[in-house]
Short mmCIF file of N, CA and C in Angstrom, two decimals:
data_model
loop_
_atom_site.label_atom_id
_atom_site.label_comp_id
_atom_site.label_asym_id
_atom_site.label_seq_id
_atom_site.Cartn_x
_atom_site.Cartn_y
_atom_site.Cartn_z
N LYS A 1 35.22 8.69 30.42
CA LYS A 1 36.38 7.97 29.91
C LYS A 1 37.30 8.87 29.11
N THR A 2 36.74 9.85 28.42
CA THR A 2 37.57 10.66 27.55
C THR A 2 38.39 11.69 28.30
N ASN A 3 37.83 12.30 29.36
CA ASN A 3 38.56 13.33 30.09
C ASN A 3 38.31 13.19 31.60
N PRO A 4 39.07 12.31 32.25
CA PRO A 4 38.83 12.08 33.68
C PRO A 4 39.12 13.30 34.55
N SER A 5 39.93 14.24 34.08
CA SER A 5 40.26 15.40 34.91
C SER A 5 39.04 16.27 35.18
N SER A 6 38.05 16.22 34.31
CA SER A 6 36.85 17.03 34.52
C SER A 6 35.93 16.44 35.59
N THR A 7 36.20 15.20 36.01
CA THR A 7 35.36 14.55 37.01
C THR A 7 36.13 14.19 38.28
N LYS A 8 37.31 14.77 38.48
CA LYS A 8 38.12 14.48 39.67
C LYS A 8 37.39 14.82 40.96
N ASP A 9 36.47 15.78 40.90
CA ASP A 9 35.74 16.17 42.11
C ASP A 9 34.79 15.08 42.60
N LEU A 10 34.60 14.03 41.82
CA LEU A 10 33.74 12.91 42.22
C LEU A 10 34.45 11.91 43.13
N VAL A 11 35.77 12.01 43.23
CA VAL A 11 36.54 11.03 44.00
C VAL A 11 36.05 10.93 45.44
N PRO A 12 35.89 12.03 46.19
CA PRO A 12 35.42 11.88 47.58
C PRO A 12 34.04 11.22 47.68
N SER A 13 33.14 11.53 46.76
CA SER A 13 31.81 10.93 46.78
C SER A 13 31.87 9.44 46.49
N LEU A 14 32.65 9.05 45.50
CA LEU A 14 32.78 7.63 45.15
C LEU A 14 33.45 6.85 46.27
N VAL A 15 34.46 7.45 46.91
CA VAL A 15 35.12 6.80 48.03
C VAL A 15 34.13 6.61 49.18
N SER A 16 33.31 7.60 49.42
CA SER A 16 32.30 7.51 50.48
C SER A 16 31.28 6.41 50.18
N ILE A 17 30.85 6.32 48.94
CA ILE A 17 29.89 5.28 48.55
C ILE A 17 30.51 3.90 48.72
N LEU A 18 31.75 3.74 48.27
CA LEU A 18 32.44 2.44 48.40
C LEU A 18 32.59 2.06 49.87
N LYS A 19 32.91 3.03 50.70
CA LYS A 19 33.04 2.77 52.13
C LYS A 19 31.71 2.33 52.74
N GLN A 20 30.63 2.98 52.35
CA GLN A 20 29.31 2.59 52.84
C GLN A 20 28.95 1.17 52.41
N ILE A 21 29.31 0.83 51.19
CA ILE A 21 29.02 -0.53 50.70
C ILE A 21 29.81 -1.56 51.50
N THR A 22 31.11 -1.33 51.68
CA THR A 22 31.93 -2.32 52.38
C THR A 22 31.57 -2.42 53.86
N GLU A 23 30.96 -1.40 54.41
CA GLU A 23 30.54 -1.43 55.81
C GLU A 23 29.10 -1.93 55.96
N HIS A 24 28.55 -2.50 54.91
CA HIS A 24 27.19 -3.07 54.91
C HIS A 24 26.11 -2.06 55.27
N ARG A 25 26.22 -0.85 54.78
CA ARG A 25 25.20 0.15 55.07
C ARG A 25 24.06 0.14 54.06
N LEU A 26 24.18 -0.70 53.04
CA LEU A 26 23.10 -0.85 52.06
C LEU A 26 22.13 -1.93 52.53
N PRO A 27 20.90 -1.89 52.05
CA PRO A 27 19.96 -2.97 52.40
C PRO A 27 20.48 -4.33 51.92
N ARG A 28 20.06 -5.37 52.58
CA ARG A 28 20.51 -6.74 52.26
C ARG A 28 20.16 -7.16 50.83
N GLU A 29 19.18 -6.50 50.22
CA GLU A 29 18.80 -6.86 48.84
C GLU A 29 19.95 -6.67 47.86
N TYR A 30 20.95 -5.86 48.24
CA TYR A 30 22.09 -5.61 47.36
C TYR A 30 23.20 -6.63 47.56
N ASP A 31 23.07 -7.50 48.54
CA ASP A 31 24.10 -8.52 48.78
C ASP A 31 23.98 -9.65 47.76
N TYR A 32 25.12 -10.21 47.42
CA TYR A 32 25.15 -11.39 46.57
C TYR A 32 26.03 -12.42 47.28
N HIS A 33 25.42 -13.48 47.77
CA HIS A 33 26.12 -14.48 48.57
C HIS A 33 26.90 -13.83 49.70
N ARG A 34 26.23 -12.96 50.42
CA ARG A 34 26.76 -12.24 51.58
C ARG A 34 27.88 -11.26 51.25
N VAL A 35 28.07 -10.95 49.99
CA VAL A 35 29.02 -9.92 49.58
C VAL A 35 28.20 -8.68 49.26
N PRO A 36 28.49 -7.55 49.91
CA PRO A 36 27.68 -6.36 49.69
C PRO A 36 27.90 -5.74 48.31
N ALA A 37 26.86 -5.70 47.51
CA ALA A 37 26.83 -5.05 46.20
C ALA A 37 28.13 -5.24 45.39
N PRO A 38 28.49 -6.48 45.07
CA PRO A 38 29.78 -6.69 44.40
C PRO A 38 29.89 -6.00 43.05
N TRP A 39 28.81 -5.94 42.28
CA TRP A 39 28.88 -5.34 40.95
C TRP A 39 29.09 -3.83 41.06
N VAL A 40 28.48 -3.22 42.07
CA VAL A 40 28.67 -1.78 42.29
C VAL A 40 30.10 -1.53 42.76
N GLN A 41 30.61 -2.39 43.63
CA GLN A 41 31.99 -2.24 44.09
C GLN A 41 32.97 -2.29 42.92
N ILE A 42 32.77 -3.25 42.04
CA ILE A 42 33.66 -3.39 40.88
C ILE A 42 33.61 -2.16 40.00
N ARG A 43 32.41 -1.67 39.76
CA ARG A 43 32.25 -0.49 38.90
C ARG A 43 32.92 0.74 39.51
N ILE A 44 32.71 0.93 40.81
CA ILE A 44 33.34 2.07 41.49
C ILE A 44 34.86 1.95 41.45
N LEU A 45 35.38 0.74 41.68
CA LEU A 45 36.83 0.54 41.64
C LEU A 45 37.39 0.85 40.25
N CYS A 46 36.68 0.49 39.20
CA CYS A 46 37.12 0.80 37.84
C CYS A 46 37.15 2.31 37.61
N VAL A 47 36.11 2.99 38.05
CA VAL A 47 36.05 4.44 37.86
C VAL A 47 37.15 5.12 38.69
N LEU A 48 37.33 4.68 39.94
CA LEU A 48 38.39 5.26 40.76
C LEU A 48 39.76 5.02 40.14
N GLY A 49 39.94 3.86 39.53
CA GLY A 49 41.20 3.58 38.84
C GLY A 49 41.48 4.57 37.73
N MET A 50 40.45 4.90 36.97
CA MET A 50 40.61 5.88 35.90
C MET A 50 40.87 7.28 36.46
N LEU A 51 40.15 7.64 37.51
CA LEU A 51 40.28 8.98 38.08
C LEU A 51 41.61 9.17 38.82
N GLY A 52 42.14 8.09 39.37
CA GLY A 52 43.39 8.19 40.11
C GLY A 52 44.64 8.07 39.26
N GLN A 53 44.45 7.76 38.00
CA GLN A 53 45.58 7.58 37.09
C GLN A 53 46.38 8.88 36.98
N ALA A 54 47.68 8.80 37.29
CA ALA A 54 48.60 9.94 37.18
C ALA A 54 48.16 11.13 38.03
N ASP A 55 47.46 10.87 39.14
CA ASP A 55 47.04 11.94 40.04
C ASP A 55 47.26 11.47 41.47
N GLN A 56 48.38 11.88 42.04
CA GLN A 56 48.76 11.40 43.35
C GLN A 56 47.78 11.87 44.43
N ARG A 57 47.25 13.06 44.33
CA ARG A 57 46.31 13.57 45.32
C ARG A 57 45.03 12.74 45.32
N ALA A 58 44.47 12.51 44.13
CA ALA A 58 43.25 11.72 44.02
C ALA A 58 43.50 10.29 44.49
N SER A 59 44.65 9.73 44.14
CA SER A 59 44.99 8.37 44.56
C SER A 59 45.09 8.28 46.07
N GLY A 60 45.69 9.29 46.68
CA GLY A 60 45.84 9.31 48.13
C GLY A 60 44.51 9.31 48.85
N GLU A 61 43.51 9.96 48.26
CA GLU A 61 42.18 10.03 48.86
C GLU A 61 41.49 8.67 48.89
N MET A 62 41.85 7.81 47.97
CA MET A 62 41.11 6.55 47.83
C MET A 62 41.85 5.33 48.36
N TYR A 63 43.14 5.42 48.63
CA TYR A 63 43.94 4.25 49.02
C TYR A 63 43.35 3.48 50.20
N GLU A 64 43.04 4.17 51.28
CA GLU A 64 42.60 3.50 52.50
C GLU A 64 41.30 2.71 52.27
N THR A 65 40.35 3.33 51.59
CA THR A 65 39.06 2.67 51.37
C THR A 65 39.21 1.50 50.39
N ILE A 66 40.01 1.67 49.36
CA ILE A 66 40.24 0.58 48.42
C ILE A 66 40.94 -0.58 49.12
N GLN A 67 41.91 -0.27 49.94
CA GLN A 67 42.63 -1.31 50.67
C GLN A 67 41.67 -2.09 51.57
N GLU A 68 40.77 -1.39 52.25
CA GLU A 68 39.80 -2.05 53.12
C GLU A 68 38.84 -2.93 52.30
N ALA A 69 38.38 -2.43 51.16
CA ALA A 69 37.48 -3.22 50.31
C ALA A 69 38.18 -4.49 49.83
N LEU A 70 39.43 -4.37 49.42
CA LEU A 70 40.17 -5.54 48.96
C LEU A 70 40.47 -6.50 50.10
N ARG A 71 40.76 -5.98 51.28
CA ARG A 71 41.02 -6.83 52.43
C ARG A 71 39.78 -7.65 52.77
N ARG A 72 38.63 -7.00 52.77
CA ARG A 72 37.40 -7.71 53.09
C ARG A 72 37.07 -8.75 52.02
N ALA A 73 37.31 -8.43 50.78
CA ALA A 73 37.04 -9.38 49.70
C ALA A 73 37.98 -10.58 49.78
N ASP A 74 39.24 -10.32 50.12
CA ASP A 74 40.26 -11.37 50.17
C ASP A 74 40.05 -12.31 51.36
N SER A 75 39.64 -11.77 52.48
CA SER A 75 39.56 -12.61 53.68
C SER A 75 38.15 -13.11 53.98
N GLY A 76 37.19 -12.72 53.17
CA GLY A 76 35.83 -13.17 53.40
C GLY A 76 35.17 -12.52 54.61
N VAL A 77 35.58 -11.30 54.96
CA VAL A 77 35.05 -10.60 56.12
C VAL A 77 33.72 -9.95 55.80
N ASN A 78 33.19 -10.17 54.62
CA ASN A 78 31.95 -9.52 54.19
C ASN A 78 30.72 -10.02 54.92
N VAL A 79 30.86 -10.97 55.80
CA VAL A 79 29.71 -11.55 56.49
C VAL A 79 29.17 -10.57 57.51
#
């Protein structure tokens, strides 16, 4: 939280983890009412928000995956 620039290298890994979650690659034990690991998704989105703040390159790396996660959450495609 204090210095997000020192952890910018985590963006690709976090984006990859979020993508795996939204594509249901985790065991079913992580699902909550057929939503894959919602608490982990929220936490990753919060961290990505901090890391992407005022950094266009980092933001660009995460846009597509975040958009897909939000689309699935909005339309109920998590089944």
